PDB file of N, CA and C in Angstrom:
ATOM      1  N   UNK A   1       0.401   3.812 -18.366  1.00 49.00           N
ATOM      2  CA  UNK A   1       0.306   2.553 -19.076  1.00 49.00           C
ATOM      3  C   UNK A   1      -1.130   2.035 -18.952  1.00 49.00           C
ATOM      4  N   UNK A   2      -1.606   1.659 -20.101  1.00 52.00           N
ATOM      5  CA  UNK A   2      -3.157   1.224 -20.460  1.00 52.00           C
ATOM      6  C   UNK A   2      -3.441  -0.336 -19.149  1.00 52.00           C
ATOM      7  N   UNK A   3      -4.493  -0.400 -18.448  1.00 52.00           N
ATOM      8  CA  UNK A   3      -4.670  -1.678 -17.635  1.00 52.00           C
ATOM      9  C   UNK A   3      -4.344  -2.803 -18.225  1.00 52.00           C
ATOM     10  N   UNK A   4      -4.762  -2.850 -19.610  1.00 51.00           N
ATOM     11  CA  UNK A   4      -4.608  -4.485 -20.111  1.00 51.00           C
ATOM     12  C   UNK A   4      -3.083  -4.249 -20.434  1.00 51.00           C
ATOM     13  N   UNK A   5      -2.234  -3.065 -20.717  1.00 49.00           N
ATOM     14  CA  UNK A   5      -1.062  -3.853 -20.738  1.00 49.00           C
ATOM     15  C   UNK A   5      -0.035  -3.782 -19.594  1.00 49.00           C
ATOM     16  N   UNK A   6      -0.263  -3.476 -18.812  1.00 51.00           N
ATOM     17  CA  UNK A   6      -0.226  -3.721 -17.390  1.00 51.00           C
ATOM     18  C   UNK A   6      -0.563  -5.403 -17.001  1.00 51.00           C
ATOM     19  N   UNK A   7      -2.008  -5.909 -17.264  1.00 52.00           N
ATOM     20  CA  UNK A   7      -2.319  -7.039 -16.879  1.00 52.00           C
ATOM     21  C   UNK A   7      -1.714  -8.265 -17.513  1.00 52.00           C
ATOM     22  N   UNK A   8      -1.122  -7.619 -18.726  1.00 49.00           N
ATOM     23  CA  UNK A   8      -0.487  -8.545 -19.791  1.00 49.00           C
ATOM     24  C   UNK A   8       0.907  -8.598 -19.707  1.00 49.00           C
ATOM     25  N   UNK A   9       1.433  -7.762 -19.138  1.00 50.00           N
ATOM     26  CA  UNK A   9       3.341  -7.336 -18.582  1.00 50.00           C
ATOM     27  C   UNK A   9       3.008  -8.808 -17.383  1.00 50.00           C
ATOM     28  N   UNK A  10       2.303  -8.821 -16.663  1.00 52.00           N
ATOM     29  CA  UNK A  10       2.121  -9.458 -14.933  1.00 52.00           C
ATOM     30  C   UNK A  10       1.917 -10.849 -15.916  1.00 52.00           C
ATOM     31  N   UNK A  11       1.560 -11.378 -16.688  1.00 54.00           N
ATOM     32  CA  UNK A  11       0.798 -12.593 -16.921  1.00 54.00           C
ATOM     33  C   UNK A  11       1.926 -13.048 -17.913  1.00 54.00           C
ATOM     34  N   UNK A  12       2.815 -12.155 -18.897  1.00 54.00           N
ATOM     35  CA  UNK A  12       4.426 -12.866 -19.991  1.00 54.00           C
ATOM     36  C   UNK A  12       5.462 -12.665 -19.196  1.00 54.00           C
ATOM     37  N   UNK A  13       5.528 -12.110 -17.991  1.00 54.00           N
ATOM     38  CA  UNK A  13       6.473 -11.851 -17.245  1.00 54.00           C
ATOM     39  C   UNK A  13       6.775 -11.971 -15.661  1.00 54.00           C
ATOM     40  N   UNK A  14       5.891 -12.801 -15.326  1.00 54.00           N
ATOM     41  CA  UNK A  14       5.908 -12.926 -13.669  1.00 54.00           C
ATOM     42  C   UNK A  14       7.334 -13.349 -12.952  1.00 54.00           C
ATOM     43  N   UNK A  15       8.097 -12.172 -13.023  1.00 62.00           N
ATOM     44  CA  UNK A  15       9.603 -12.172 -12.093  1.00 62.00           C
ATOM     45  C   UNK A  15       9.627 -12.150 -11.055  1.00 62.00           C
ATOM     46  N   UNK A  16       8.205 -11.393 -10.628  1.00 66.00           N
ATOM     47  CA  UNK A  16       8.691 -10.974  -8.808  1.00 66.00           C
ATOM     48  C   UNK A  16       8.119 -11.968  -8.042  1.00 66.00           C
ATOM     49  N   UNK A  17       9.195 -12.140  -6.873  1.00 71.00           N
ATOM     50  CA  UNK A  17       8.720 -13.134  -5.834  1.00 71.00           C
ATOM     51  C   UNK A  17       8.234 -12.529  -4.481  1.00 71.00           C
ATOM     52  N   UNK A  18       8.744 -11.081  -4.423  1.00 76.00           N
ATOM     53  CA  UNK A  18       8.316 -10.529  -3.327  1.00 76.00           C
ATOM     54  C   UNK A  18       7.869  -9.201  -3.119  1.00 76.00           C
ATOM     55  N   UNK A  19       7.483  -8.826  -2.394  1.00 78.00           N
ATOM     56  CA  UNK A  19       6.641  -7.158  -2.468  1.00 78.00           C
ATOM     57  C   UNK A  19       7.076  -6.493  -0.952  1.00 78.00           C
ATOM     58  N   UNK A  20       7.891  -5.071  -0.650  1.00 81.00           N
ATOM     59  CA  UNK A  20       7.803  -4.484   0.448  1.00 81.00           C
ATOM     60  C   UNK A  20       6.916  -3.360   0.205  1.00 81.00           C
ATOM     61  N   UNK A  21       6.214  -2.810   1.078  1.00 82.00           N
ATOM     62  CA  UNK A  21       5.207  -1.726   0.700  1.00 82.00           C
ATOM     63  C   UNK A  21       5.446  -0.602   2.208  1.00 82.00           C
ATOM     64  N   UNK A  22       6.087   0.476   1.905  1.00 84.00           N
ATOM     65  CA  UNK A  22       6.685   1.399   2.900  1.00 84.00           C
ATOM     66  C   UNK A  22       5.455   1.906   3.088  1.00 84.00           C
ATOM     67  N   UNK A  23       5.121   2.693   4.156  1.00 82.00           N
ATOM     68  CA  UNK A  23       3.992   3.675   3.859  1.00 82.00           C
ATOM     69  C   UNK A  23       3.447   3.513   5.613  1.00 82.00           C
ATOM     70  N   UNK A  24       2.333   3.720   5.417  1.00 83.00           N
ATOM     71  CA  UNK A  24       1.737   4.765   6.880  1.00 83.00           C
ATOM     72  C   UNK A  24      -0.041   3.947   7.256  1.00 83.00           C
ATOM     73  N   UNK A  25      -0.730   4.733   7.417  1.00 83.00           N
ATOM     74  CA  UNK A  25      -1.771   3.431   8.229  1.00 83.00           C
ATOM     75  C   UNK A  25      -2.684   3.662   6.350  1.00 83.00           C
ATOM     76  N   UNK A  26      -2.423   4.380   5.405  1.00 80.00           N
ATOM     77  CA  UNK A  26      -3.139   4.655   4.289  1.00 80.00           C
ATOM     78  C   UNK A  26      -2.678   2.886   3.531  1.00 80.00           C
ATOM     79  N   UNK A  27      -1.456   2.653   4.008  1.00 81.00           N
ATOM     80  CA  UNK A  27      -0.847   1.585   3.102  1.00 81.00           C
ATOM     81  C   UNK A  27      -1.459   0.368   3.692  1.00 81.00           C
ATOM     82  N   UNK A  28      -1.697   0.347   5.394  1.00 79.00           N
ATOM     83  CA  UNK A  28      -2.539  -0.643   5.523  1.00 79.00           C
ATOM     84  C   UNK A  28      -3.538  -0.960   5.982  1.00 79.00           C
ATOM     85  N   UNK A  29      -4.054   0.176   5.490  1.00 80.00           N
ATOM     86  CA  UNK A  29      -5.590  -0.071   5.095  1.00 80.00           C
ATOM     87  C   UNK A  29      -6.226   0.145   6.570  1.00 80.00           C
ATOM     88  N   UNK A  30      -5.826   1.152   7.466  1.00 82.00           N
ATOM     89  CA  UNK A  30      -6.368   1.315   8.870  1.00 82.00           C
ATOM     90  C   UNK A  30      -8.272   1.830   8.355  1.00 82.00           C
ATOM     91  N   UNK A  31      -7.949   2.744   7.560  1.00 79.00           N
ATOM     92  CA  UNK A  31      -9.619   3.149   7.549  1.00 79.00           C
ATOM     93  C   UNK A  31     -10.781   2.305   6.258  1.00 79.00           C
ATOM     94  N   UNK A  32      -9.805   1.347   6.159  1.00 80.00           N
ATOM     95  CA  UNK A  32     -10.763  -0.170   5.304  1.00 80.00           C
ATOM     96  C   UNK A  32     -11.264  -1.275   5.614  1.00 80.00           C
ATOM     97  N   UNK A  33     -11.978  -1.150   6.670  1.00 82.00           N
ATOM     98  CA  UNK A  33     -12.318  -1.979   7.706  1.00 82.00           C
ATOM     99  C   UNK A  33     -13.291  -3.351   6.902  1.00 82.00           C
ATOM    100  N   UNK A  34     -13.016  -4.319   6.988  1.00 84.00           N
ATOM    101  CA  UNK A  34     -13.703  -5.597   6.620  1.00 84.00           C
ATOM    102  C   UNK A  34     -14.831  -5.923   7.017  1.00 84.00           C
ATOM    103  N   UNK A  35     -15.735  -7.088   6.876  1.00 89.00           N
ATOM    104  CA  UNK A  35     -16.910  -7.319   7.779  1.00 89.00           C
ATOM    105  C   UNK A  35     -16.494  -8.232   8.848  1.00 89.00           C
ATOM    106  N   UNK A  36     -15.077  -8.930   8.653  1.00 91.00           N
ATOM    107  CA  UNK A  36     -14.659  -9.377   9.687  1.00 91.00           C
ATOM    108  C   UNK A  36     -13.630  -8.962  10.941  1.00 91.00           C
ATOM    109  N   UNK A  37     -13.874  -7.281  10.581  1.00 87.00           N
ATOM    110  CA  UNK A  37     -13.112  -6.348  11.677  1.00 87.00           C
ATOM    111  C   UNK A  37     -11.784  -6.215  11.370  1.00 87.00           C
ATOM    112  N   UNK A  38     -11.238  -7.398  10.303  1.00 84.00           N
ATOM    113  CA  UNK A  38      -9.565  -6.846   9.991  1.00 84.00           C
ATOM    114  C   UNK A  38      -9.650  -5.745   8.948  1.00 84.00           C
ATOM    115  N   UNK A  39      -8.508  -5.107   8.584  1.00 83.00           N
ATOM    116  CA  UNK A  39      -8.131  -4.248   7.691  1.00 83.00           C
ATOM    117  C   UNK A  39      -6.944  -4.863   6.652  1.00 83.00           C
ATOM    118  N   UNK A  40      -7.873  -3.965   5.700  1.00 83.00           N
ATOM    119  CA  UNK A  40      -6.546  -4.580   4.239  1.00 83.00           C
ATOM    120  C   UNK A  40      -6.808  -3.447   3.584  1.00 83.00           C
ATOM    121  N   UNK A  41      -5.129  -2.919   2.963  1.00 84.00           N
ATOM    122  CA  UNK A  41      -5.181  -2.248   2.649  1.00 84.00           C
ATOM    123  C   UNK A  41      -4.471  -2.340   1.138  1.00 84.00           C
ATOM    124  N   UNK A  42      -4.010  -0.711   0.019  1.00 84.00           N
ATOM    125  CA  UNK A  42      -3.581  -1.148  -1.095  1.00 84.00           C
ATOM    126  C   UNK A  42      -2.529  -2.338  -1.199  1.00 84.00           C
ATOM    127  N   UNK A  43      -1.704  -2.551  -0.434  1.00 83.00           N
ATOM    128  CA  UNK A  43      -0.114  -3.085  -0.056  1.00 83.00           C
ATOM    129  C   UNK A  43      -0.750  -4.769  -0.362  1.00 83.00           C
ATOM    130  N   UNK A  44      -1.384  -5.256   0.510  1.00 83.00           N
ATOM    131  CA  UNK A  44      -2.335  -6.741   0.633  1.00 83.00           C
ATOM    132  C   UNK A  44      -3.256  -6.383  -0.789  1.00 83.00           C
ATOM    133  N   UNK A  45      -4.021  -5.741  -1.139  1.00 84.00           N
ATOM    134  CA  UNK A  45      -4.415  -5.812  -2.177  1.00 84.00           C
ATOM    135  C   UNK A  45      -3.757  -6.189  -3.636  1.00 84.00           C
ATOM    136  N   UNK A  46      -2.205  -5.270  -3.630  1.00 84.00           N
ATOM    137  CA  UNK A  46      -1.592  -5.195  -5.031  1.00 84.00           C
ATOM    138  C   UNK A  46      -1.098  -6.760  -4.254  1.00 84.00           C
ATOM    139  N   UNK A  47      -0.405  -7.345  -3.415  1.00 81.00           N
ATOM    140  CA  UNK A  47       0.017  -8.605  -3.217  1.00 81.00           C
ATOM    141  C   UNK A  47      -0.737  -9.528  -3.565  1.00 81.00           C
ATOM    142  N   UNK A  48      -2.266  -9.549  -3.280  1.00 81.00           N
ATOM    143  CA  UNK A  48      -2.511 -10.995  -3.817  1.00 81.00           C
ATOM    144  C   UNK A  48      -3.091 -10.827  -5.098  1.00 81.00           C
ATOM    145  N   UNK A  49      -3.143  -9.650  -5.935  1.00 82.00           N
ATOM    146  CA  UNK A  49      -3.203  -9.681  -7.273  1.00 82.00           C
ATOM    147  C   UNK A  49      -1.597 -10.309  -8.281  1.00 82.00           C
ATOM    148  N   UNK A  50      -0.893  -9.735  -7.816  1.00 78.00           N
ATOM    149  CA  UNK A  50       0.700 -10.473  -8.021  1.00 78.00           C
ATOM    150  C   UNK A  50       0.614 -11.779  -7.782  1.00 78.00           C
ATOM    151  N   UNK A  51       0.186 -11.995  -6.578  1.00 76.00           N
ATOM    152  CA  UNK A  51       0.459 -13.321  -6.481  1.00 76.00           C
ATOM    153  C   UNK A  51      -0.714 -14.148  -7.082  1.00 76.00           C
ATOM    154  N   UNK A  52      -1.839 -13.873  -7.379  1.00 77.00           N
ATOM    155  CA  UNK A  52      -2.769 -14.377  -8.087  1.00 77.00           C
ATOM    156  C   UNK A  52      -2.172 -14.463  -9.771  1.00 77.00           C
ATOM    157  N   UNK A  53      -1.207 -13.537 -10.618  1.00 72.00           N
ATOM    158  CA  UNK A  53      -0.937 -13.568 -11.766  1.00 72.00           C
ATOM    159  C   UNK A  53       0.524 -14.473 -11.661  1.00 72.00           C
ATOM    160  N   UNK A  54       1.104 -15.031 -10.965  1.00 66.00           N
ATOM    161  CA  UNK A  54       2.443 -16.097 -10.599  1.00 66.00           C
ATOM    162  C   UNK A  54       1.930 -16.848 -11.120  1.00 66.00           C
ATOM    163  N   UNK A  55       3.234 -17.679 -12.000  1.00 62.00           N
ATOM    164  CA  UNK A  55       2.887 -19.013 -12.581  1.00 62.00           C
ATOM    165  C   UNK A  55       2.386 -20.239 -11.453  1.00 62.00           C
ATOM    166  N   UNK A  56       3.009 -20.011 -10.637  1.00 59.00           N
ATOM    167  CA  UNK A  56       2.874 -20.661  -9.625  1.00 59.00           C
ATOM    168  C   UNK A  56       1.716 -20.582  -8.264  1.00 59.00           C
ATOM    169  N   UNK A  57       0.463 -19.950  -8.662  1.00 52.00           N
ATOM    170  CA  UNK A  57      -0.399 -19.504  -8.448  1.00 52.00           C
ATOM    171  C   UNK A  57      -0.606 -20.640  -7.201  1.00 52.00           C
ATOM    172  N   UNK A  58      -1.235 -20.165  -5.916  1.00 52.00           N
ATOM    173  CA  UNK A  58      -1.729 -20.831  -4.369  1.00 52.00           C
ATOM    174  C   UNK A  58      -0.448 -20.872  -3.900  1.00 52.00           C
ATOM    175  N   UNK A  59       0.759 -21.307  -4.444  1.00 53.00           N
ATOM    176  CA  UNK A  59       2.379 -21.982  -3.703  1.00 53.00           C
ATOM    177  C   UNK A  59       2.739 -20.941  -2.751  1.00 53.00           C
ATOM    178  N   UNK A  60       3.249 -21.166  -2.047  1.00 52.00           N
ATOM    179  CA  UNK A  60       3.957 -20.610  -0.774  1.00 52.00           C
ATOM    180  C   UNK A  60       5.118 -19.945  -1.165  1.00 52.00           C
ATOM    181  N   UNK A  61       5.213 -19.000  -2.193  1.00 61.00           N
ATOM    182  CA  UNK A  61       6.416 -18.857  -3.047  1.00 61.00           C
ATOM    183  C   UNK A  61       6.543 -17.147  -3.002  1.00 61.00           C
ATOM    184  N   UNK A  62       5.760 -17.108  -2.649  1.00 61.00           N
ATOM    185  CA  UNK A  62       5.289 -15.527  -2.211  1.00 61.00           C
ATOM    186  C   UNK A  62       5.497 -14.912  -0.758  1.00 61.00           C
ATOM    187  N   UNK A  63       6.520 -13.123  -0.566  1.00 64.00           N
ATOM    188  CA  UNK A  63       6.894 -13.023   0.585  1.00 64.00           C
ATOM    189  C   UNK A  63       5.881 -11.589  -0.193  1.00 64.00           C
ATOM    190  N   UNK A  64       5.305 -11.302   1.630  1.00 61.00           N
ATOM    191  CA  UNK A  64       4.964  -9.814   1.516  1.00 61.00           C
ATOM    192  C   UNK A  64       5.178  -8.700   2.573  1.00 61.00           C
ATOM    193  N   UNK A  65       5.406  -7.800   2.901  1.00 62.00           N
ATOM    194  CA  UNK A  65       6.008  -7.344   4.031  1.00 62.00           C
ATOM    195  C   UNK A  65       5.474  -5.844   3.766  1.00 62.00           C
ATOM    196  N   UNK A  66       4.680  -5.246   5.237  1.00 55.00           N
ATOM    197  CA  UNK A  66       4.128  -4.073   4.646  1.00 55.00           C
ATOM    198  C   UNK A  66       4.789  -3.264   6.036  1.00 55.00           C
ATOM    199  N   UNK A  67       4.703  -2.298   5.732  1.00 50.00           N
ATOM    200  CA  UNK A  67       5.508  -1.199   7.219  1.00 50.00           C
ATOM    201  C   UNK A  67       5.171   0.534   7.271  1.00 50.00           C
TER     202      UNK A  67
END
């Protein structure tokens, strides 16, 4: 599926309230080290893009859970 309609599904359709992201140290981001020593990885990445395209954009309305 082309990015913009991908970006355009997330922006006429914002259903999801929450994100689990299964996966291993690749999912959180062990070898993506920050300048402030934490790690973030794809899992935190695709989350606050989701939660950046929510109608309800900053609200506390958002669960994310990575493992």
């Amino acid at each position: 599926m082309p990015r913009d309609t991908i970006c355009l599904a997330m922006q006429t359709n914002p259903t999801y309230s929450s994100l689990v992201a299964l996966g291993d140290s690749f999912t959180e981001g062990m070898s993506d080290l920050l300048p402030d020593g934490t790690y973030r990885g794809w899992a935190d990445l695709l989350a606050a893009r989701m939660a950046a395209a929510s109608p309800v954009s900053g609200t506390p309305t958002w669960r994310c859970a990575a493992s």
